[in-house]
């Protein structure tokens, strides 16, 4: 059996310019939203990460036809012949985002059968908000073994006040409401850029959706939605990860297409550390020149526009190598500190109590044998490995491949010493 792992070596200060891929957390929900239409839609700027291929398999298992053009990062998805509303356990187990097909299936076909979703290790990842919303819209929800069945002869409009601005719940309710006669309102909706990209494509399909001030989304249902052509927004999380790789190696990087205006709180923290950060005209493009003596900064992860939870692990690496003490508090997920143990192996001084990490900066980290526990932790460990003295190995690279099209390739082009090796066992 071939088990692949990364070898990460201390690298020179990363330098250069890097392109970005389309946003993983936009393309997955947008692919699911195409179930609402019947016909051929075209998506551009698609990141071909493993999760995207999982979503392709899921759509094909429902009867959709998918044409891939990897060279132009294009997907053509024909949903004319969707004949099934059941998503098999194998696909659901591998990707939590599969839950996002439930709203579109219910809206278009009045039924959905899905295995309880899996995902990664960062917490229970319940879907109570999704299911309660569908039940309130009139769907009958039942659990038979590990399968969830939802059925509704018709869905009814509702006014939802979300107890937490859940990204997935906002997206699922919105998609279900686009074909539900009447006005559905979502108060305390998620405001992530990926939610706005979904709104943009739904409006192109003919949905009547409006984002009102203070995070209220209003949807008035229509009879039918049409296939469309859409370009996925750039991935702000990939951009943040590349910026941090340049920061921790004391380098300089230019991301000409980075959505700087979607990263403001994060970029502000990098500036507070002493790094020189410039955002381009109209908020497009980010240039970072690292300081040689970064200052430690503290932060709490929050729903957008607060500090993104998906950059918490990579930003922790920067704090481990900064001057001073910082406190990082994870408020979004209940178990998103699995990277701490791995960074401690490298000599990081981190005290963890629940989801609060107190970090005392050190001069150097040392190479170690690392195990990646989830998507964003895997990116953090890659960054730590190219900044640390000596050599590290990292297993669990399937997490990296799930979340990024080719993070290692982008980093190698900037001078990072990363190689993929396989171990025959
Ligand atoms: C989306 O996950 C993203 N995934 C996550 O990115 C991201 O970290 C998260 O939003 C927050 O920004 C995709 O878009 C595919 P939530 P989602 O619903 O929708 C709890 C990555 O690494 N909750 O906003 O699952 C939940 O347990 C991934 O790219 C409930 O309790 O996030 C969590 O603690 C990781 N009940 C919190 O809310 C529910 O029904 C935030 O979850 C739903 C959520």
JSON list of C-alpha atoms in Angstrom, two decimals, residues 74-254:
[
{"chain": "A", "resi": 74, "resn": "UNK", "atom": "CA", "xyz": [-14.34, 24.91, -16.08]},
{"chain": "A", "resi": 75, "resn": "UNK", "atom": "CA", "xyz": [-17.23, 22.62, -15.17]},
{"chain": "A", "resi": 76, "resn": "UNK", "atom": "CA", "xyz": [-20.32, 22.10, -17.32]},
{"chain": "A", "resi": 77, "resn": "UNK", "atom": "CA", "xyz": [-23.06, 20.50, -15.24]},
{"chain": "A", "resi": 78, "resn": "UNK", "atom": "CA", "xyz": [-26.25, 19.21, -16.88]},
{"chain": "A", "resi": 79, "resn": "UNK", "atom": "CA", "xyz": [-29.01, 18.63, -14.32]},
{"chain": "A", "resi": 80, "resn": "UNK", "atom": "CA", "xyz": [-31.74, 17.78, -16.86]},
{"chain": "A", "resi": 81, "resn": "UNK", "atom": "CA", "xyz": [-31.76, 14.08, -16.02]},
{"chain": "A", "resi": 82, "resn": "UNK", "atom": "CA", "xyz": [-31.51, 14.09, -12.25]},
{"chain": "A", "resi": 83, "resn": "UNK", "atom": "CA", "xyz": [-33.59, 11.06, -11.29]},
{"chain": "A", "resi": 84, "resn": "UNK", "atom": "CA", "xyz": [-32.47, 10.22, -7.77]},
{"chain": "A", "resi": 85, "resn": "UNK", "atom": "CA", "xyz": [-32.75, 12.15, -4.53]},
{"chain": "A", "resi": 86, "resn": "UNK", "atom": "CA", "xyz": [-30.66, 9.78, -2.44]},
{"chain": "A", "resi": 87, "resn": "UNK", "atom": "CA", "xyz": [-27.06, 10.52, -1.56]},
{"chain": "A", "resi": 88, "resn": "UNK", "atom": "CA", "xyz": [-25.04, 7.46, -0.67]},
{"chain": "A", "resi": 89, "resn": "UNK", "atom": "CA", "xyz": [-23.29, 7.08, 2.66]},
{"chain": "A", "resi": 90, "resn": "UNK", "atom": "CA", "xyz": [-19.83, 6.81, 1.17]},
{"chain": "A", "resi": 91, "resn": "UNK", "atom": "CA", "xyz": [-20.00, 10.28, -0.38]},
{"chain": "A", "resi": 92, "resn": "UNK", "atom": "CA", "xyz": [-21.69, 11.84, 2.64]},
{"chain": "A", "resi": 93, "resn": "UNK", "atom": "CA", "xyz": [-19.08, 10.38, 4.97]},
{"chain": "A", "resi": 94, "resn": "UNK", "atom": "CA", "xyz": [-16.23, 12.01, 3.07]},
{"chain": "A", "resi": 95, "resn": "UNK", "atom": "CA", "xyz": [-17.62, 15.50, 2.76]},
{"chain": "A", "resi": 96, "resn": "UNK", "atom": "CA", "xyz": [-19.85, 17.37, 5.22]},
{"chain": "A", "resi": 97, "resn": "UNK", "atom": "CA", "xyz": [-20.76, 19.90, 2.58]},
{"chain": "A", "resi": 98, "resn": "UNK", "atom": "CA", "xyz": [-22.90, 17.16, 1.00]},
{"chain": "A", "resi": 99, "resn": "UNK", "atom": "CA", "xyz": [-25.66, 18.31, 3.38]},
{"chain": "A", "resi": 100, "resn": "UNK", "atom": "CA", "xyz": [-25.99, 21.32, 1.07]},
{"chain": "A", "resi": 101, "resn": "UNK", "atom": "CA", "xyz": [-27.84, 19.26, -1.54]},
{"chain": "A", "resi": 102, "resn": "UNK", "atom": "CA", "xyz": [-30.76, 18.78, 0.87]},
{"chain": "A", "resi": 103, "resn": "UNK", "atom": "CA", "xyz": [-32.34, 22.20, 0.37]},
{"chain": "A", "resi": 104, "resn": "UNK", "atom": "CA", "xyz": [-32.18, 22.08, -3.44]},
{"chain": "A", "resi": 105, "resn": "UNK", "atom": "CA", "xyz": [-33.50, 18.46, -3.58]},
{"chain": "A", "resi": 106, "resn": "UNK", "atom": "CA", "xyz": [-36.41, 19.33, -1.29]},
{"chain": "A", "resi": 107, "resn": "UNK", "atom": "CA", "xyz": [-37.22, 22.47, -3.26]},
{"chain": "A", "resi": 108, "resn": "UNK", "atom": "CA", "xyz": [-37.13, 20.88, -6.71]},
{"chain": "A", "resi": 109, "resn": "UNK", "atom": "CA", "xyz": [-38.27, 17.28, -6.03]},
{"chain": "A", "resi": 110, "resn": "UNK", "atom": "CA", "xyz": [-39.97, 17.48, -2.61]},
{"chain": "A", "resi": 111, "resn": "UNK", "atom": "CA", "xyz": [-37.73, 14.79, -1.16]},
{"chain": "A", "resi": 112, "resn": "UNK", "atom": "CA", "xyz": [-34.18, 13.97, -0.11]},
{"chain": "A", "resi": 113, "resn": "UNK", "atom": "CA", "xyz": [-32.52, 10.93, 1.44]},
{"chain": "A", "resi": 114, "resn": "UNK", "atom": "CA", "xyz": [-29.05, 11.49, 2.79]},
{"chain": "A", "resi": 115, "resn": "UNK", "atom": "CA", "xyz": [-26.69, 9.61, 5.05]},
{"chain": "A", "resi": 116, "resn": "UNK", "atom": "CA", "xyz": [-25.73, 11.58, 8.18]},
{"chain": "A", "resi": 117, "resn": "UNK", "atom": "CA", "xyz": [-22.87, 13.78, 6.97]},
{"chain": "A", "resi": 118, "resn": "UNK", "atom": "CA", "xyz": [-19.26, 13.19, 7.92]},
{"chain": "A", "resi": 119, "resn": "UNK", "atom": "CA", "xyz": [-16.57, 15.80, 7.56]},
{"chain": "A", "resi": 120, "resn": "UNK", "atom": "CA", "xyz": [-13.40, 16.32, 9.50]},
{"chain": "A", "resi": 121, "resn": "UNK", "atom": "CA", "xyz": [-12.45, 16.19, 13.16]},
{"chain": "A", "resi": 122, "resn": "UNK", "atom": "CA", "xyz": [-13.23, 19.75, 14.14]},
{"chain": "A", "resi": 123, "resn": "UNK", "atom": "CA", "xyz": [-16.33, 18.98, 16.12]},
{"chain": "A", "resi": 124, "resn": "UNK", "atom": "CA", "xyz": [-19.69, 17.29, 16.03]},
{"chain": "A", "resi": 125, "resn": "UNK", "atom": "CA", "xyz": [-20.71, 19.48, 13.11]},
{"chain": "A", "resi": 126, "resn": "UNK", "atom": "CA", "xyz": [-24.45, 19.05, 13.91]},
{"chain": "A", "resi": 127, "resn": "UNK", "atom": "CA", "xyz": [-27.06, 19.87, 11.30]},
{"chain": "A", "resi": 128, "resn": "UNK", "atom": "CA", "xyz": [-29.91, 20.67, 13.70]},
{"chain": "A", "resi": 129, "resn": "UNK", "atom": "CA", "xyz": [-30.36, 24.17, 12.31]},
{"chain": "A", "resi": 130, "resn": "UNK", "atom": "CA", "xyz": [-30.75, 22.80, 8.78]},
{"chain": "A", "resi": 131, "resn": "UNK", "atom": "CA", "xyz": [-33.26, 20.11, 9.78]},
{"chain": "A", "resi": 132, "resn": "UNK", "atom": "CA", "xyz": [-35.30, 22.34, 12.11]},
{"chain": "A", "resi": 133, "resn": "UNK", "atom": "CA", "xyz": [-35.60, 24.88, 9.30]},
{"chain": "A", "resi": 134, "resn": "UNK", "atom": "CA", "xyz": [-36.84, 22.31, 6.77]},
{"chain": "A", "resi": 135, "resn": "UNK", "atom": "CA", "xyz": [-39.30, 20.94, 9.33]},
{"chain": "A", "resi": 136, "resn": "UNK", "atom": "CA", "xyz": [-40.62, 24.46, 9.95]},
{"chain": "A", "resi": 137, "resn": "UNK", "atom": "CA", "xyz": [-41.07, 24.84, 6.16]},
{"chain": "A", "resi": 138, "resn": "UNK", "atom": "CA", "xyz": [-43.29, 21.76, 6.23]},
{"chain": "A", "resi": 139, "resn": "UNK", "atom": "CA", "xyz": [-40.91, 18.91, 5.45]},
{"chain": "A", "resi": 140, "resn": "UNK", "atom": "CA", "xyz": [-41.36, 15.62, 7.28]},
{"chain": "A", "resi": 141, "resn": "UNK", "atom": "CA", "xyz": [-37.97, 14.55, 8.61]},
{"chain": "A", "resi": 142, "resn": "UNK", "atom": "CA", "xyz": [-37.31, 10.97, 9.72]},
{"chain": "A", "resi": 143, "resn": "UNK", "atom": "CA", "xyz": [-34.23, 9.01, 10.64]},
{"chain": "A", "resi": 144, "resn": "UNK", "atom": "CA", "xyz": [-33.94, 5.36, 9.56]},
{"chain": "A", "resi": 145, "resn": "UNK", "atom": "CA", "xyz": [-30.63, 3.89, 10.66]},
{"chain": "A", "resi": 146, "resn": "UNK", "atom": "CA", "xyz": [-27.95, 6.31, 9.47]},
{"chain": "A", "resi": 147, "resn": "UNK", "atom": "CA", "xyz": [-30.13, 7.78, 6.73]},
{"chain": "A", "resi": 148, "resn": "UNK", "atom": "CA", "xyz": [-32.11, 10.99, 6.99]},
{"chain": "A", "resi": 149, "resn": "UNK", "atom": "CA", "xyz": [-35.33, 11.17, 4.97]},
{"chain": "A", "resi": 150, "resn": "UNK", "atom": "CA", "xyz": [-37.02, 14.49, 4.21]},
{"chain": "A", "resi": 151, "resn": "UNK", "atom": "CA", "xyz": [-40.27, 14.82, 2.29]},
{"chain": "A", "resi": 152, "resn": "UNK", "atom": "CA", "xyz": [-42.58, 17.71, 1.53]},
{"chain": "A", "resi": 153, "resn": "UNK", "atom": "CA", "xyz": [-45.51, 17.93, -0.89]},
{"chain": "A", "resi": 154, "resn": "UNK", "atom": "CA", "xyz": [-44.97, 21.66, -0.68]},
{"chain": "A", "resi": 155, "resn": "UNK", "atom": "CA", "xyz": [-42.68, 23.92, 1.36]},
{"chain": "A", "resi": 156, "resn": "UNK", "atom": "CA", "xyz": [-44.07, 26.95, 3.17]},
{"chain": "A", "resi": 157, "resn": "UNK", "atom": "CA", "xyz": [-42.33, 30.32, 3.57]},
{"chain": "A", "resi": 158, "resn": "UNK", "atom": "CA", "xyz": [-41.10, 31.15, 7.06]},
{"chain": "A", "resi": 159, "resn": "UNK", "atom": "CA", "xyz": [-39.33, 33.89, 9.04]},
{"chain": "A", "resi": 160, "resn": "UNK", "atom": "CA", "xyz": [-36.15, 32.41, 10.52]},
{"chain": "A", "resi": 161, "resn": "UNK", "atom": "CA", "xyz": [-34.12, 34.03, 13.27]},
{"chain": "A", "resi": 162, "resn": "UNK", "atom": "CA", "xyz": [-30.87, 32.05, 13.33]},
{"chain": "A", "resi": 163, "resn": "UNK", "atom": "CA", "xyz": [-29.49, 31.55, 16.86]},
{"chain": "A", "resi": 164, "resn": "UNK", "atom": "CA", "xyz": [-26.05, 31.53, 15.21]},
{"chain": "A", "resi": 165, "resn": "UNK", "atom": "CA", "xyz": [-25.14, 32.88, 11.74]},
{"chain": "A", "resi": 166, "resn": "UNK", "atom": "CA", "xyz": [-24.47, 29.39, 10.40]},
{"chain": "A", "resi": 167, "resn": "UNK", "atom": "CA", "xyz": [-23.03, 29.47, 6.85]},
{"chain": "A", "resi": 168, "resn": "UNK", "atom": "CA", "xyz": [-24.47, 26.12, 5.83]},
{"chain": "A", "resi": 169, "resn": "UNK", "atom": "CA", "xyz": [-27.87, 26.68, 7.40]},
{"chain": "A", "resi": 170, "resn": "UNK", "atom": "CA", "xyz": [-28.15, 30.12, 5.76]},
{"chain": "A", "resi": 171, "resn": "UNK", "atom": "CA", "xyz": [-27.26, 28.59, 2.38]},
{"chain": "A", "resi": 172, "resn": "UNK", "atom": "CA", "xyz": [-29.57, 25.57, 2.69]},
{"chain": "A", "resi": 173, "resn": "UNK", "atom": "CA", "xyz": [-32.59, 27.64, 3.80]},
{"chain": "A", "resi": 174, "resn": "UNK", "atom": "CA", "xyz": [-31.96, 30.20, 1.06]},
{"chain": "A", "resi": 175, "resn": "UNK", "atom": "CA", "xyz": [-31.79, 27.53, -1.67]},
{"chain": "A", "resi": 176, "resn": "UNK", "atom": "CA", "xyz": [-34.95, 25.80, -0.42]},
{"chain": "A", "resi": 177, "resn": "UNK", "atom": "CA", "xyz": [-36.78, 29.14, -0.30]},
{"chain": "A", "resi": 178, "resn": "UNK", "atom": "CA", "xyz": [-36.00, 30.11, -3.91]},
{"chain": "A", "resi": 179, "resn": "UNK", "atom": "CA", "xyz": [-38.73, 27.75, -5.17]},
{"chain": "A", "resi": 180, "resn": "UNK", "atom": "CA", "xyz": [-41.05, 28.14, -2.17]},
{"chain": "A", "resi": 181, "resn": "UNK", "atom": "CA", "xyz": [-44.06, 30.35, -2.92]},
{"chain": "A", "resi": 182, "resn": "UNK", "atom": "CA", "xyz": [-44.19, 33.42, -0.64]},
{"chain": "A", "resi": 183, "resn": "UNK", "atom": "CA", "xyz": [-41.56, 35.37, 1.27]},
{"chain": "A", "resi": 184, "resn": "UNK", "atom": "CA", "xyz": [-38.97, 33.66, 3.45]},
{"chain": "A", "resi": 185, "resn": "UNK", "atom": "CA", "xyz": [-36.81, 35.80, 5.73]},
{"chain": "A", "resi": 186, "resn": "UNK", "atom": "CA", "xyz": [-33.53, 34.86, 7.39]},
{"chain": "A", "resi": 187, "resn": "UNK", "atom": "CA", "xyz": [-32.50, 37.11, 10.29]},
{"chain": "A", "resi": 188, "resn": "UNK", "atom": "CA", "xyz": [-28.92, 36.87, 11.64]},
{"chain": "A", "resi": 189, "resn": "UNK", "atom": "CA", "xyz": [-27.85, 35.25, 8.35]},
{"chain": "A", "resi": 190, "resn": "UNK", "atom": "CA", "xyz": [-24.22, 34.38, 7.63]},
{"chain": "A", "resi": 191, "resn": "UNK", "atom": "CA", "xyz": [-22.44, 37.16, 5.70]},
{"chain": "A", "resi": 192, "resn": "UNK", "atom": "CA", "xyz": [-19.40, 35.25, 4.40]},
{"chain": "A", "resi": 193, "resn": "UNK", "atom": "CA", "xyz": [-18.30, 36.24, 0.85]},
{"chain": "A", "resi": 194, "resn": "UNK", "atom": "CA", "xyz": [-19.09, 32.68, -0.26]},
{"chain": "A", "resi": 195, "resn": "UNK", "atom": "CA", "xyz": [-22.73, 33.22, 0.81]},
{"chain": "A", "resi": 196, "resn": "UNK", "atom": "CA", "xyz": [-22.82, 36.33, -1.38]},
{"chain": "A", "resi": 197, "resn": "UNK", "atom": "CA", "xyz": [-21.40, 34.36, -4.31]},
{"chain": "A", "resi": 198, "resn": "UNK", "atom": "CA", "xyz": [-24.26, 31.87, -3.89]},
{"chain": "A", "resi": 199, "resn": "UNK", "atom": "CA", "xyz": [-26.76, 34.76, -3.82]},
{"chain": "A", "resi": 200, "resn": "UNK", "atom": "CA", "xyz": [-25.20, 36.11, -7.02]},
{"chain": "A", "resi": 201, "resn": "UNK", "atom": "CA", "xyz": [-25.64, 32.86, -8.96]},
{"chain": "A", "resi": 202, "resn": "UNK", "atom": "CA", "xyz": [-29.15, 32.26, -7.57]},
{"chain": "A", "resi": 203, "resn": "UNK", "atom": "CA", "xyz": [-30.15, 35.74, -8.75]},
{"chain": "A", "resi": 204, "resn": "UNK", "atom": "CA", "xyz": [-28.69, 34.91, -12.20]},
{"chain": "A", "resi": 205, "resn": "UNK", "atom": "CA", "xyz": [-30.89, 31.79, -12.22]},
{"chain": "A", "resi": 206, "resn": "UNK", "atom": "CA", "xyz": [-33.91, 34.06, -11.67]},
{"chain": "A", "resi": 207, "resn": "UNK", "atom": "CA", "xyz": [-34.28, 33.79, -7.90]},
{"chain": "A", "resi": 208, "resn": "UNK", "atom": "CA", "xyz": [-35.72, 36.78, -6.07]},
{"chain": "A", "resi": 209, "resn": "UNK", "atom": "CA", "xyz": [-33.26, 37.32, -3.22]},
{"chain": "A", "resi": 210, "resn": "UNK", "atom": "CA", "xyz": [-32.31, 40.47, -1.40]},
{"chain": "A", "resi": 211, "resn": "UNK", "atom": "CA", "xyz": [-29.67, 40.97, 1.32]},
{"chain": "A", "resi": 212, "resn": "UNK", "atom": "CA", "xyz": [-31.07, 43.74, 3.54]},
{"chain": "A", "resi": 213, "resn": "UNK", "atom": "CA", "xyz": [-29.00, 45.69, 6.09]},
{"chain": "A", "resi": 214, "resn": "UNK", "atom": "CA", "xyz": [-27.92, 43.96, 9.35]},
{"chain": "A", "resi": 215, "resn": "UNK", "atom": "CA", "xyz": [-27.73, 40.50, 7.85]},
{"chain": "A", "resi": 216, "resn": "UNK", "atom": "CA", "xyz": [-31.36, 39.94, 6.87]},
{"chain": "A", "resi": 217, "resn": "UNK", "atom": "CA", "xyz": [-31.96, 37.95, 3.68]},
{"chain": "A", "resi": 218, "resn": "UNK", "atom": "CA", "xyz": [-35.38, 38.03, 2.01]},
{"chain": "A", "resi": 219, "resn": "UNK", "atom": "CA", "xyz": [-36.32, 35.43, -0.59]},
{"chain": "A", "resi": 220, "resn": "UNK", "atom": "CA", "xyz": [-39.55, 35.46, -2.57]},
{"chain": "A", "resi": 221, "resn": "UNK", "atom": "CA", "xyz": [-40.10, 32.07, -4.22]},
{"chain": "A", "resi": 222, "resn": "UNK", "atom": "CA", "xyz": [-40.47, 31.71, -8.00]},
{"chain": "A", "resi": 223, "resn": "UNK", "atom": "CA", "xyz": [-41.80, 28.88, -10.13]},
{"chain": "A", "resi": 224, "resn": "UNK", "atom": "CA", "xyz": [-38.59, 27.91, -11.91]},
{"chain": "A", "resi": 225, "resn": "UNK", "atom": "CA", "xyz": [-34.87, 28.67, -12.00]},
{"chain": "A", "resi": 226, "resn": "UNK", "atom": "CA", "xyz": [-32.78, 28.65, -15.16]},
{"chain": "A", "resi": 227, "resn": "UNK", "atom": "CA", "xyz": [-29.30, 27.21, -15.87]},
{"chain": "A", "resi": 228, "resn": "UNK", "atom": "CA", "xyz": [-26.55, 29.85, -15.88]},
{"chain": "A", "resi": 229, "resn": "UNK", "atom": "CA", "xyz": [-22.88, 30.64, -16.45]},
{"chain": "A", "resi": 230, "resn": "UNK", "atom": "CA", "xyz": [-20.95, 31.85, -13.40]},
{"chain": "A", "resi": 231, "resn": "UNK", "atom": "CA", "xyz": [-17.36, 32.56, -12.35]},
{"chain": "A", "resi": 232, "resn": "UNK", "atom": "CA", "xyz": [-16.46, 31.47, -8.80]},
{"chain": "A", "resi": 233, "resn": "UNK", "atom": "CA", "xyz": [-14.93, 34.13, -6.52]},
{"chain": "A", "resi": 234, "resn": "UNK", "atom": "CA", "xyz": [-11.27, 33.87, -5.55]},
{"chain": "A", "resi": 235, "resn": "UNK", "atom": "CA", "xyz": [-10.38, 31.89, -2.42]},
{"chain": "A", "resi": 236, "resn": "UNK", "atom": "CA", "xyz": [-9.70, 34.34, 0.43]},
{"chain": "A", "resi": 237, "resn": "UNK", "atom": "CA", "xyz": [-8.55, 31.44, 2.62]},
{"chain": "A", "resi": 238, "resn": "UNK", "atom": "CA", "xyz": [-5.93, 30.25, 0.15]},
{"chain": "A", "resi": 239, "resn": "UNK", "atom": "CA", "xyz": [-4.78, 33.88, -0.12]},
{"chain": "A", "resi": 240, "resn": "UNK", "atom": "CA", "xyz": [-4.45, 34.17, 3.67]},
{"chain": "A", "resi": 241, "resn": "UNK", "atom": "CA", "xyz": [-2.53, 30.91, 3.83]},
{"chain": "A", "resi": 242, "resn": "UNK", "atom": "CA", "xyz": [-0.01, 32.04, 1.17]},
{"chain": "A", "resi": 243, "resn": "UNK", "atom": "CA", "xyz": [0.43, 35.42, 2.88]},
{"chain": "A", "resi": 244, "resn": "UNK", "atom": "CA", "xyz": [1.22, 33.68, 6.16]},
{"chain": "A", "resi": 245, "resn": "UNK", "atom": "CA", "xyz": [3.78, 31.42, 4.47]},
{"chain": "A", "resi": 246, "resn": "UNK", "atom": "CA", "xyz": [5.61, 34.53, 3.26]},
{"chain": "A", "resi": 247, "resn": "UNK", "atom": "CA", "xyz": [5.24, 36.20, 6.68]},
{"chain": "A", "resi": 248, "resn": "UNK", "atom": "CA", "xyz": [6.71, 33.33, 8.71]},
{"chain": "A", "resi": 249, "resn": "UNK", "atom": "CA", "xyz": [9.69, 32.88, 6.35]},
{"chain": "A", "resi": 250, "resn": "UNK", "atom": "CA", "xyz": [10.44, 36.62, 6.33]},
{"chain": "A", "resi": 251, "resn": "UNK", "atom": "CA", "xyz": [9.68, 36.93, 2.63]},
{"chain": "A", "resi": 252, "resn": "UNK", "atom": "CA", "xyz": [7.71, 39.09, 0.23]},
{"chain": "A", "resi": 253, "resn": "UNK", "atom": "CA", "xyz": [4.69, 38.05, -1.81]},
{"chain": "A", "resi": 254, "resn": "UNK", "atom": "CA", "xyz": [2.28, 39.57, -4.28]}
]
